[in-house]
Every structure is written in structure tokens, then in C-alpha cells.
Amino acid sequence: MSIEVRNLRKAFGNFVALDNVSLDVPGGELVALLGPSGSGKTTLLRIIAGLEPADQGVIRFHGEDATDQPVRERQVGFVFQHYALFRHMSVFENIAFGLRVRPRAVRPSNEEIKDTVMGLLRLVQLEALGQRRPSELSGGQRQRVALARALAVKPKVLLLDEPFGALDAKVRKELRRWLRRLHEEVHVTSVFVTHDQEEALEVSDRVVIMNEGRVEQSGTPEEVYEHPATPFVYGFLGDVNLFHGRIDRGRVKVGASELEAPEWAEARDQAGVAYVRTYDVELTPSSSGISSIEAVVRHVRAFGPVVRLELDRTEDGSSIEAHIARAQYDRLGLTKGQRVFVSPTSVRVFARPSDPGSARSA
Amino acid sequence: MAATAERKVVRWTLIGIALVFLALVLLLPLALVFSQAFAKGLPAYWEAIKEPDALSAAKLTLLVASIAVPANLVFGVAAAWCISKFEFWGKNVLITLIDLPFAVSPVISGMIFVLLFGAQGWFGGWLFEQDFKIIFAVPGIVLATTFVTAPFVARELIPLMQEQGSEEEEAAIVLGASGWQTFLRVTLPNIKWGLLYGLILCNARAMGEFGAVSVVSGHIRGETNTLPLHVEILYNEYAFAASFAVASVLTLLALVTLALKTLVEWQQRRAVAERVGPDSTPERIAA
């Protein structure tokens, strides 16, 4: 069951939560809506569910217009950020709820309900806890009950709002993998909202990155990570260094250094920002040409296979972060206060927002 | 330790003041009611209670409460529901209006109905033509009592329902429940103790209301006298023992209400403890 969102707009008073958002979720995929808080991702999810009306725009499930369909007829499964389990019901009754409220004609028998619920309890690995109250469960267990409850009604699409937001780091990681496996098992079209880029990149088939009510970019995790379409996406996915400078004839002048930017061959003295990922740098004890930037080591965090260095650029004192392999770090023998030259190995240049003709891709 | 030791004096002084105050203002009058009621012995007490006018007053009081309380149950739940689950223009005005019966004197509450439905009132002439009496009759007493007790249930439920939010209701609707199913299966179980508490308070006030009822009742013996009014009449006629006997019945009703209220409060606390309790012990999941 595919989801199509076309030109959605939603404002709360003066605040525009969604500004002309379009989105395609192919059937059976697991899609992540990724963005900082206030970017409109939860609003978009709630509008898809029908919990919130859109001001403008269309939503289609499998090609059929669902824009004005009431929530209870949309057949969506929704997992709330704080689970919203029925606190006075047992885990079993929570999961059975969607089946028990059906009109008599289509309501399964008690036996069938029991079978379905037991099957779901097995699926979420909580067989033994059916008679517990939600208050007697841990966060991760509640999360799985919420998921089982949503799946009980055989939804056409499954929507999850920050499904791991309220859990501690370790449980989060386990549950993440488990959700991925579960999705491969039940294969229902799923959309989940998250502000955690690692989560989005690791779990989903496709990532939709949102910012200020707009879709910045969508694509597979590899696409959006390797080829960010906008400065925002670049900054949001992974750690990145920014170098402000002037773009001129395929080069960016950053202080006394010059970085290659072949895609800007026609640019003439234009303000620009060079984005360099923290691991796309090479450090050398002496200058390796015009593209290397002089800096001083300020702080070293040398644990694990990757050594993280904080450097101060000599020219203007701005901070540069560099992640290098342990072996390279050992070879260089860097210590605090030492002079070093930073050569970006991969640069992505965007024009400054004030200048016309913003992003051109490499 | 030193800090708490020093405060010990303060603490016992405060407790002492509270206890003396309670004894003087609450316990002494309560004891007096019962001692006066039995001043002329048990037979006289019994006589005063089973006297027809007293019985009819008791019946009327129960009748009024049995109409006013359910009416305010419906009103209170509806008001609390719309205030806590929806955003709309004029919400604050509505919240203030709900408090109005608490803010104005009960006598004025009674006057309002006399001005509306009395012989000289806005609808007085029309009502006279229809030969339907509101003022100095039972409908007036019911109206005044309902008005005065309107805030109890709503006031109790609004903060409770606001705190609970509407996520559970949203979850129910997404799962296909109708509005009515959502209310019965999800909302009502979550608010039942708070609701019961509000109803008990509402009932206590409905049975004990004097001011507003006094204005609209007309004090017709055996017809429009409620228990509190009957107590006053007996007292004004210097039938002290009988007056206190009837008052003791009213007091007993109040004490029963109080006991029920305590029980509900205890249940409510237990429900909250159950909800919050084991939260703090997250288990590892077996993924």
C-alpha cells in the first residue's frame, strides 16, 4: 500500500508547520522522516494518519484519495511517542482493543481475538506478559506493546512517531534492529519520525529530510549521506567543518588557502561555504600545497579506532574537527599545541544563501 | 538535625492551633447537634424524625439531589471533555462561567431564578398562563440546587483530564473506535475516581444547600421544605430538640458522604500509585 502526499500545507496561527510538502512512500518500504524539532515531521505524520486536518493538499493511499477520510476509517496503525497505552487495561486487552471495538458484523470471535493477540505477543516477544498492566512494563516493552496494538488491526500503513525517543541508548539500539527485522517479516508500508540521523540512516529504506516545514531531500540512506543536496542536509547528516570564503573560477579562497571546486568554474568572486566532513581531511606536519590550512592541535580524544582532534585554525582561530585513523595518528605523533596542516580530501561548496544560484552538485 | 529540632516547637504549636481550632469550630458543634437532638430522649427524637413534615422534607431533599446530581454529572463531564480535549475560542470564558455559582452568594443565585420565573419575573406571566409553577414549587428548588452545585464535577475533572491529555483517545480512534466507544472504554475508566469524588461533593452540597433554596422555596410545609429549611423552621418555632433531631439526620448524611469521599480518595491514590509505581525500574529487553 503506497502513500502519496501532494502539496500539503498546514499552519498553526502564524506558524507554518508544513509548506507545500510532497512525498512518495512506495508500498512495503520503511521510510524515515528526519529533521530537527519544529521541522514539521510529526505534523506530517499526524496528517497522514488523519489526526490533524491539512489546510491544503492531497493524501492518497494506494492511489485512492484519503484526504477527507475520517481517522477511524483510514486503517492506519499509529505508534505514539509516549505509547499512549490504555493504562487501565492489561497488555492483552490493549492489543485486543482494535478488534473488540469493531461493529458486531465484522468483529472476530473471542477465540479468534485470542489467537490474534497471542500471535502478536509472540511476534513482539512478550508472550509471558499478557496479563500485566502497562505501568508494570519497561519502556522498551511498552513500545513493543504499542506496536503490537497497532498491528492487530492489520493496518494498511504503519506510522510511528519518534518510536525510540523516550528510551535509553542501549535499548534504543536493540529495538532499532528489532524493528528492522520486524518490518522484513510483516512488510507493511511504514513511516517513522525521528530527529536522530543515525537511527534514520540505519533503519530505513529511504530517508526524507525535513527542515522548516519543507522537504530538503529524499533518497536512500547512501544517496542522502553521500550526495547531500543542500547545505542543511550536509550539516544535519554527520559532523562537518564549514569554511567561509570566496568562490572564483572553480576555486574557493579560504584565507590564504585555496580549495578546488571544479563545479563552480563559471563563478566570479562569489561568497561561498565549503563543507568538509570531519573524516575527509588529511593531516601533515608541513604544508602540502595551496590547499592545506594551517592549524594548531587544541584537544585530542584518542580512544577507539578513530582519533578525534580539535584544531584551531591559525589564521582566524576558528575551530576545525578532524577524525583520523589510529595508525595515522600514531605515525604523526601529534600532541597538544603542535602545528599541523589540514588538507581537505573531499570538498562540497555551496553559495551563501544571500547569493543567487545557490546549490550546484558535484 | 539541628534545623529540624529547632522547628519541633514550631511544628507542635502549629499542630496545636489546628487541633484547637478544629475542636472549637467543627467537633464541638457536631457533638452539640447530637447531644441536643437526644436532649429529650430517644422517643422524642424518633417522634421528630417520623413526623410527616420531616419525612416529606427528607423525601424532597433526596428527590432534589437525585435530579441535580445526575444533571451535573452530564454537564460536568461534557464541559470537562470539551475544555480539556479541544481548543476553541472563548474557552477561558467558559471556565470562568463554570466557577460563577461558587463566586456569587447562594441567596443571589436564588434571586436570579425568582427574577426569571417569579410572578413579577420575565417569564412569570407566561408561566402563569401555562399554569406551571417554578418559584415556590419543586422545579424552582431543583433549578436553584442544580445551579449552585454545577461546578463540582467539572472542577474536579478539568485538571485531571488536562493532565491525562488526549493521546489515549487518539489511539482509540485510530484503532477504529467510535466516539462513544472511546468515551466508555478509554476516557471513563481513566476518570472514574475523580468523577466519583466530584459527584460525592456535589451530592453533599445538593442535600445541604440552604441559601438559594430558601429564596425559591416559599417554605410550604410538607410541600416545598427541604431538610435544611425544615431545621430552620423548627428552630424558629422553638422546637429545639426536634430541630436538632432533624439536623442530626442531615449531619449523618454528611458524615456518610465524608466517609465515602475518604474511601474514594484512598482508591484514587492507589490508582495513581499503580500508574506511577514501577515506572522507575526499566528492564532489559530481549531483542
XYZ file of C-alpha atoms in Angstrom:
649
model
C 0.000 0.000 0.000
C 1.747 3.172 -1.188
C 1.318 6.641 0.282
C 1.278 9.760 -1.855
C 1.369 13.216 -0.350
C 0.831 16.159 -2.669
C 1.377 19.865 -1.919
C 0.457 19.636 1.723
C 0.175 22.864 3.667
C -0.561 23.343 7.341
C -0.303 26.406 9.541
C -0.924 26.841 13.253
C -1.778 30.519 13.556
C 1.185 32.346 12.062
C 3.489 29.365 12.266
C 3.740 27.436 9.013
C 4.333 23.830 10.025
C 4.202 22.377 6.516
C 4.878 24.378 3.395
C 3.956 22.676 0.152
C 5.194 19.216 1.089
C 5.070 16.360 -1.389
C 6.177 12.848 -0.640
C 6.029 9.341 -2.065
C 6.246 6.226 0.021
C 6.346 3.126 -2.183
C 4.405 0.115 -0.898
C 6.207 -2.087 1.604
C 9.013 0.358 2.312
C 10.218 1.651 5.630
C 10.687 5.399 5.360
C 12.217 7.755 7.903
C 11.078 11.369 8.266
C 14.180 13.025 9.616
C 14.552 16.573 10.824
C 15.226 18.801 13.793
C 12.387 19.580 16.193
C 9.930 22.026 14.725
C 10.641 20.889 11.171
C 7.072 19.636 10.688
C 7.757 15.917 10.589
C 5.327 14.965 13.351
C 2.647 17.222 11.896
C 3.095 15.494 8.547
C 2.748 12.088 10.196
C -0.407 13.152 12.049
C -1.941 14.497 8.855
C -1.211 11.215 7.065
C -2.924 9.425 9.967
C -5.884 11.813 9.833
C -5.373 13.046 13.383
C -4.857 16.539 12.043
C -6.591 18.158 9.070
C -4.441 19.702 6.345
C -5.120 23.262 5.178
C -4.347 22.298 1.583
C -3.098 19.312 -0.329
C -3.989 15.724 -1.020
C -3.169 12.382 0.565
C -3.632 9.149 -1.344
C -3.355 5.609 -0.096
C -2.643 3.243 -2.965
C -3.848 5.860 -5.414
C -7.135 6.448 -3.600
C -7.869 9.874 -2.179
C -7.898 9.677 1.600
C -7.659 13.379 2.362
C -11.149 13.688 3.844
C -11.463 10.191 5.166
C -12.049 10.138 8.941
C -9.259 8.677 11.088
C -11.138 5.578 12.115
C -11.761 4.584 8.523
C -8.217 5.089 7.296
C -6.953 1.777 8.654
C -3.629 3.138 9.748
C -1.575 1.900 12.654
C -0.164 4.705 14.762
C 2.502 4.317 17.418
C 2.633 7.348 19.659
C 5.838 8.790 21.017
C 4.782 8.098 24.589
C 2.981 4.910 23.526
C -0.470 6.068 24.735
C -1.253 2.586 26.012
C -4.625 2.279 27.760
C -3.392 2.400 31.322
C -6.339 0.633 32.921
C -6.194 -2.361 30.552
C -3.884 -5.349 30.550
C -1.355 -5.775 27.768
C -3.646 -8.392 26.231
C -6.674 -6.071 26.249
C -4.596 -3.232 24.858
C -3.687 -5.311 21.839
C -7.224 -6.686 21.503
C -8.830 -3.221 21.622
C -8.880 -2.565 17.881
C -10.637 -5.896 17.287
C -13.129 -5.558 20.158
C -14.457 -2.172 19.019
C -15.385 -3.418 15.565
C -19.056 -3.473 14.641
C -20.623 -6.798 15.565
C -20.873 -7.977 11.956
C -17.123 -7.818 11.345
C -15.937 -8.467 14.887
C -13.874 -11.616 15.260
C -14.992 -14.169 17.850
C -13.348 -14.269 21.259
C -11.345 -17.289 20.140
C -10.069 -15.528 17.044
C -9.198 -12.430 19.044
C -7.277 -14.564 21.496
C -5.355 -16.267 18.681
C -4.503 -12.960 17.015
C -3.360 -11.346 20.245
C -1.271 -14.356 21.274
C 0.325 -14.370 17.823
C 1.201 -10.691 18.152
C 2.543 -11.173 21.668
C 4.823 -13.848 20.236
C 5.863 -11.514 17.432
C 6.890 -8.804 19.875
C 8.385 -11.353 22.267
C 6.111 -10.610 25.198
C 4.124 -13.873 25.431
C 4.521 -14.087 29.186
C 3.394 -10.556 29.927
C -0.151 -10.528 28.519
C -1.810 -10.019 31.905
C 0.463 -7.201 33.061
C -0.609 -3.565 33.198
C 1.332 -1.072 31.046
C 2.679 0.513 34.248
C 4.405 -2.776 35.061
C 6.457 -2.777 31.876
C 9.760 -1.181 30.944
C 9.918 1.479 28.251
C 11.100 -0.935 25.579
C 8.342 -3.402 26.426
C 5.683 -0.684 26.291
C 6.996 0.331 22.917
C 6.537 -3.199 21.623
C 3.032 -3.452 23.083
C 2.161 -0.207 21.285
C 3.485 -1.724 18.078
C 1.539 -4.961 18.552
C -1.635 -2.984 19.272
C -1.179 -1.007 16.056
C -0.545 -4.171 14.035
C -3.584 -6.005 15.465
C -5.995 -4.224 13.139
C -3.916 -5.193 10.087
C -3.242 -1.589 9.092
C -2.576 -0.574 5.501
C 0.214 1.667 6.692
C 2.102 1.870 9.943
C 3.048 5.303 11.292
C 5.486 5.704 14.166
C 6.135 8.985 15.960
C 9.656 9.081 17.433
C 9.357 5.375 18.238
C 12.585 5.216 20.205
C 12.674 8.766 21.506
C 11.904 8.007 25.131
C 14.269 5.042 25.544
C 17.825 4.891 26.791
C 20.657 4.463 24.302
C 21.200 0.724 24.613
C 17.539 -0.326 24.461
C 17.136 2.069 21.570
C 19.801 0.345 19.542
C 18.404 -3.127 20.190
C 14.868 -2.055 19.401
C 16.045 -0.391 16.213
C 17.451 -3.598 14.815
C 14.416 -5.453 16.007
C 12.086 -3.030 14.178
C 14.111 -3.519 11.001
C 13.726 -7.298 11.275
C 10.054 -6.982 12.147
C 9.491 -4.873 9.076
C 11.101 -7.513 6.917
C 8.680 -10.025 8.454
C 5.367 -8.157 8.222
C 6.265 -5.877 5.317
C 3.679 -3.213 5.945
C 4.372 0.236 4.465
C 5.845 2.173 7.364
C 6.776 5.767 8.069
C 8.614 6.757 11.197
C 9.579 10.134 12.527
C 12.958 10.729 14.118
C 15.407 13.507 14.860
C 18.283 11.040 15.167
C 20.197 10.804 11.874
C 21.973 7.616 12.835
C 18.625 5.982 13.540
C 17.179 7.150 10.234
C 20.176 6.035 8.198
C 20.457 2.677 9.898
C 16.828 1.535 9.917
C 15.112 2.923 6.848
C 14.953 2.054 3.150
C 14.532 5.709 2.364
C 15.129 8.905 4.273
C 13.138 12.117 3.887
C 14.965 15.056 5.409
C 12.775 17.930 6.530
C 13.572 21.414 7.664
C 11.283 24.349 8.477
C 8.217 22.693 7.019
C 9.850 21.689 3.748
C 11.369 18.539 2.333
C 15.081 19.211 1.835
C 15.959 15.924 0.209
C 14.755 12.358 -0.022
C 16.539 9.235 -1.110
C 18.190 6.078 0.117
C 20.439 6.469 3.171
C 23.504 6.177 0.899
C 22.219 8.822 -1.520
C 21.430 11.434 1.082
C 24.600 10.790 3.033
C 26.999 10.709 0.097
C 25.303 13.368 -2.002
C 23.587 15.897 0.236
C 21.509 18.227 -1.945
C 21.538 21.252 0.330
C 23.812 22.830 2.945
C 21.233 21.933 5.581
C 21.364 18.230 4.726
C 25.154 18.354 4.715
C 25.196 19.877 8.154
C 22.476 17.667 9.547
C 23.896 14.311 8.482
C 27.189 13.767 10.201
C 29.834 16.082 11.591
C 31.068 18.686 9.206
C 33.520 21.613 9.097
C 32.486 24.871 7.469
C 34.953 27.168 5.707
C 33.633 30.542 4.625
C 35.338 32.090 1.608
C 35.012 33.457 -1.923
C 34.318 31.266 -4.934
C 36.168 32.252 -8.096
C 36.774 30.311 -11.324
C 36.487 26.839 -9.851
C 38.349 27.547 -6.635
C 37.356 28.650 -3.136
C 39.656 31.039 -1.365
C 39.652 30.360 2.347
C 42.084 32.825 3.850
C 45.436 32.180 2.257
C 44.456 28.676 1.127
C 42.563 27.643 -1.976
C 40.321 24.607 -2.318
C 39.306 23.008 -5.592
C 35.655 23.469 -6.596
C 35.518 22.442 -10.256
C 31.702 22.647 -10.406
C 31.953 26.414 -9.797
C 34.093 27.113 -12.891
C 31.849 29.968 -14.024
C 31.580 31.658 -10.653
C 33.209 35.039 -10.312
C 34.151 36.234 -6.814
C 31.036 34.995 -5.072
C 30.536 34.331 -1.361
C 30.501 30.616 -0.595
C 30.850 27.977 2.082
C 32.983 24.870 1.734
C 31.701 21.817 3.636
C 34.251 19.234 4.662
C 33.325 16.130 6.634
C 35.451 15.604 9.707
C 36.952 12.411 8.290
C 37.604 13.868 4.811
C 40.833 15.521 5.871
C 44.474 14.649 5.738
C 46.886 15.948 8.336
C 50.530 16.599 7.509
C 53.353 18.029 9.617
C 54.303 20.508 6.886
C 52.355 22.345 4.194
C 51.331 20.120 1.284
C 50.459 22.923 -1.115
C 47.988 25.739 -1.520
C 45.006 23.637 -0.409
C 46.341 22.915 3.086
C 45.210 25.003 6.022
C 47.452 25.698 8.952
C 46.174 24.846 12.441
C 47.215 24.060 15.999
C 46.135 20.974 17.938
C 43.929 22.044 20.828
C 42.479 18.793 22.103
C 42.870 15.083 21.356
C 40.420 12.321 22.174
C 42.344 9.162 21.417
C 40.159 6.189 22.294
C 38.890 3.535 19.908
C 39.879 3.084 16.281
C 39.160 6.708 15.342
C 41.051 9.572 16.940
C 39.146 12.836 17.219
C 41.148 16.040 17.099
C 40.054 19.546 17.769
C 42.213 22.060 15.939
C 42.385 25.848 15.951
C 42.884 27.440 12.569
C 45.933 29.683 12.791
C 44.546 32.411 10.552
C 41.356 33.204 12.435
C 41.268 30.905 15.449
C 38.117 29.121 14.221
C 37.743 25.513 15.203
C 38.291 22.512 12.924
C 37.357 18.972 13.827
C 39.302 16.088 12.298
C 38.673 12.351 12.672
C 41.666 10.277 11.593
C 42.594 6.635 11.792
C 44.511 5.456 14.800
C 47.502 4.346 12.651
C 47.792 7.770 11.049
C 47.611 9.445 14.442
C 50.390 7.226 15.775
C 52.537 7.930 12.715
C 52.132 11.705 13.083
C 52.792 11.615 16.811
C 50.567 14.631 17.413
C 50.457 16.365 20.765
C 48.595 19.320 22.154
C 49.857 22.678 20.896
C 51.570 21.196 17.861
C 51.361 22.863 14.430
C 49.712 20.811 11.709
C 48.388 21.276 8.149
C 44.867 20.224 7.209
C 44.181 19.219 3.611
C 40.536 18.515 2.753
C 40.279 15.428 0.542
C 36.659 15.980 -0.380
C 35.005 19.378 -0.503
C 31.464 20.386 -1.238
C 30.863 24.037 -1.984
C 27.562 25.866 -1.662
C 26.965 29.506 -2.472
C 25.990 31.615 0.523
C 22.181 31.812 0.797
C 22.233 35.573 0.072
C 23.796 34.942 -3.349
C 21.761 33.812 -6.348
C 22.161 30.387 -7.937
C 22.583 28.501 -4.680
C 23.438 24.801 -4.790
C 25.056 23.025 -7.676
C 26.004 19.455 -7.159
C 29.410 17.923 -7.716
C 19.165 17.545 62.536
C 19.601 20.787 64.436
C 17.362 22.572 61.990
C 14.539 20.081 62.442
C 14.966 20.020 66.223
C 14.507 23.744 66.358
C 11.411 23.501 64.266
C 9.862 20.971 66.592
C 8.444 23.737 68.778
C 7.027 25.488 65.764
C 5.587 22.265 64.500
C 3.773 21.367 67.708
C 2.498 24.920 68.102
C 1.026 24.801 64.613
C -0.499 21.380 65.166
C -1.887 22.585 68.479
C -3.519 25.631 66.913
C -5.036 23.478 64.188
C -6.415 20.974 66.686
C -7.906 23.615 68.982
C -9.464 25.328 66.000
C -10.906 22.051 64.736
C -12.297 21.194 68.155
C -13.941 24.585 68.579
C -15.284 25.080 65.094
C -16.045 21.535 63.964
C -16.127 18.901 66.685
C -17.908 20.913 69.384
C -20.835 21.929 67.139
C -21.047 18.365 65.841
C -21.223 16.973 69.377
C -23.743 19.658 70.276
C -26.026 18.667 67.399
C -26.252 15.116 68.669
C -26.463 15.988 72.358
C -29.267 18.485 71.693
C -31.008 16.018 69.423
C -31.189 13.455 72.200
C -31.844 16.042 74.949
C -35.432 14.886 75.362
C -34.637 11.204 74.987
C -34.865 8.667 72.242
C -38.680 8.555 71.876
C -38.865 12.320 71.306
C -36.045 12.024 68.781
C -37.847 9.289 66.937
C -41.090 11.277 67.068
C -39.437 14.327 65.498
C -37.994 12.290 62.685
C -41.065 10.300 61.697
C -43.330 13.311 61.854
C -44.933 13.703 58.351
C -43.482 17.136 57.615
C -39.981 15.937 58.452
C -40.440 12.845 56.290
C -41.705 14.881 53.368
C -38.733 17.264 53.767
C -36.353 14.294 53.689
C -38.114 12.927 50.607
C -37.898 16.277 48.851
C -34.205 16.614 49.697
C -33.489 13.178 48.232
C -35.633 13.937 45.165
C -33.808 17.213 44.533
C -30.406 15.586 44.947
C -31.414 12.711 42.670
C -32.200 15.194 39.892
C -29.467 17.787 40.461
C -26.601 15.307 40.811
C -27.204 13.364 37.556
C -27.826 16.644 35.727
C -24.464 17.924 36.890
C -22.845 14.599 36.091
C -23.805 15.039 32.447
C -22.981 18.744 32.413
C -19.683 18.299 34.280
C -18.384 15.502 32.076
C -19.422 17.293 28.887
C -17.840 20.583 29.997
C -14.630 18.957 31.187
C -14.415 16.900 27.989
C -14.721 19.847 25.653
C -12.439 22.066 27.744
C -9.660 19.524 28.105
C -9.737 17.841 24.698
C -10.442 20.725 22.337
C -9.081 24.158 21.583
C -11.751 26.725 20.851
C -12.466 30.406 21.072
C -13.942 31.519 24.380
C -12.608 28.577 26.359
C -11.416 30.789 29.211
C -14.790 32.487 29.382
C -16.423 29.081 29.749
C -14.036 28.078 32.548
C -14.833 31.310 34.376
C -18.565 30.785 33.884
C -18.362 27.338 35.420
C -16.948 28.939 38.560
C -19.702 31.529 38.721
C -22.004 29.595 41.095
C -19.117 29.384 43.580
C -18.357 33.059 43.259
C -21.829 34.514 43.833
C -23.715 34.254 47.088
C -26.317 31.434 47.097
C -29.003 33.964 48.012
C -28.281 35.823 44.793
C -28.379 32.549 42.883
C -31.890 32.053 44.268
C -32.853 35.630 43.414
C -31.850 35.101 39.791
C -34.488 32.395 39.432
C -37.124 34.491 41.189
C -36.357 37.335 38.778
C -36.643 34.962 35.823
C -39.577 32.780 36.785
C -41.292 34.598 39.679
C -44.765 36.161 39.378
C -43.155 39.520 38.520
C -40.279 37.925 36.563
C -39.522 37.809 32.849
C -41.280 34.532 32.207
C -43.687 34.858 35.156
C -46.744 35.903 33.129
C -46.262 33.210 30.515
C -45.734 30.527 33.183
C -48.916 31.685 34.959
C -50.858 31.253 31.725
C -49.470 27.746 31.343
C -50.392 27.108 34.976
C -46.872 25.867 35.645
C -45.210 26.913 38.856
C -41.452 27.098 39.194
C -40.948 29.529 42.038
C -42.314 28.376 45.396
C -42.503 24.888 43.929
C -40.295 21.856 43.425
C -38.942 22.817 39.933
C -37.511 26.040 41.390
C -35.772 24.160 44.174
C -34.291 21.694 41.682
C -33.128 24.531 39.407
C -31.531 26.503 42.228
C -29.793 23.433 43.640
C -28.524 22.366 40.210
C -27.172 25.849 39.594
C -25.379 26.072 42.919
C -23.792 22.608 42.580
C -22.864 22.908 38.893
C -19.089 23.479 39.354
C -18.286 20.416 41.485
C -17.957 17.695 38.858
C -16.491 19.920 36.139
C -13.942 21.479 38.514
C -12.804 18.046 39.636
C -12.472 16.642 36.111
C -10.903 19.508 34.163
C -7.407 19.350 35.731
C -7.491 15.554 35.739
C -8.407 15.289 32.069
C -5.984 18.033 31.095
C -3.180 16.166 32.809
C -4.094 12.923 31.058
C -4.091 14.581 27.641
C -5.876 13.093 24.664
C -3.316 10.645 23.328
C -5.183 7.587 24.601
C -8.359 8.830 22.948
C -6.460 9.434 19.714
C -5.032 5.936 19.925
C -8.547 4.512 20.363
C -9.923 6.399 17.374
C -7.029 5.372 15.146
C -7.784 1.776 16.149
C -11.304 2.252 14.821
C -13.310 3.052 17.962
C -16.310 5.373 17.664
C -16.615 8.460 19.850
C -18.983 6.729 22.232
C -16.793 3.603 22.462
C -13.780 5.813 23.117
C -15.599 7.565 25.932
C -16.909 4.398 27.565
C -13.826 2.233 27.165
C -10.967 4.700 27.457
C -11.968 8.050 28.963
C -14.444 6.930 31.612
C -12.202 4.296 33.241
C -9.429 6.861 33.469
C -11.547 9.491 35.202
C -13.868 7.301 37.266
C -12.371 8.061 40.694
C -12.166 11.770 40.076
C -15.714 11.694 38.754
C -16.990 9.842 41.809
C -15.231 12.302 44.079
C -16.858 15.226 42.296
C -20.260 13.532 42.494
C -19.944 12.984 46.237
C -19.098 16.616 46.852
C -21.904 17.642 44.510
C -24.344 15.422 46.371
C -23.264 16.757 49.773
C -23.889 20.299 48.679
C -27.155 19.423 46.930
C -28.576 17.955 50.131
C -27.244 20.712 52.360
C -27.964 23.784 50.230
C -29.877 26.428 52.188
C -29.493 29.937 50.805
C -30.591 29.583 47.207
C -33.286 27.053 48.052
C -34.624 29.242 50.841
C -35.253 32.079 48.378
C -37.171 29.995 45.820
C -38.907 27.549 48.140
C -41.639 29.569 49.798
C -41.351 27.325 52.882
C -44.617 25.468 52.379
C -44.645 22.713 54.957
C -44.929 19.220 53.587
C -44.563 20.587 50.064
C -41.536 22.778 49.401
C -39.488 22.291 52.528
C -36.150 20.539 52.232
C -34.333 19.208 55.289
C -32.205 22.305 55.879
C -35.279 24.526 55.610
C -37.251 22.261 57.915
C -34.487 22.509 60.514
C -34.704 26.281 60.401
C -38.494 26.345 60.726
C -38.463 24.023 63.733
C -35.751 26.124 65.321
C -37.655 29.357 64.782
C -40.672 27.730 66.428
C -38.566 26.962 69.496
C -38.872 23.207 68.888
C -35.182 22.861 69.669
C -34.988 19.137 70.278
C -36.959 18.355 67.120
C -34.897 20.829 65.138
C -31.671 19.244 66.248
C -33.054 15.761 65.682
C -33.694 16.597 62.026
C -30.337 18.361 61.872
C -28.682 15.188 63.133
C -30.176 13.258 60.223
C -28.704 15.787 57.831
C -25.395 15.595 59.689
C -25.412 11.806 59.407
C -25.922 12.107 55.665
C -22.941 14.452 55.601
C -20.812 12.056 57.630
C -21.655 9.174 55.323
C -20.691 11.388 52.398
C -17.445 12.233 54.125
C -16.653 8.570 54.701
C -17.384 7.806 51.035
C -15.195 10.696 49.988
C -12.295 9.422 52.086
C -12.717 5.962 50.603
C -12.681 7.356 47.079
C -9.643 9.496 47.827
C -7.848 6.429 49.081
C -8.791 4.471 45.959
C -7.693 7.366 43.791
C -4.289 7.496 45.449
C -3.915 3.779 44.968
C -4.788 4.098 41.273
C -2.185 6.832 40.864
C 0.446 4.815 42.739
C -0.277 1.857 40.484
C 0.189 4.038 37.457
C 3.425 5.689 38.525
C 4.919 2.981 40.735
C 7.119 0.502 38.869
C 7.993 3.079 36.235
C 11.429 3.603 37.645
C 12.643 0.055 37.135
C 13.195 -0.438 33.429
C 14.065 -3.970 32.434
C 16.357 -5.005 29.684
C 14.585 -6.270 26.638
C 15.488 -9.493 24.974
C 15.904 -8.379 21.399
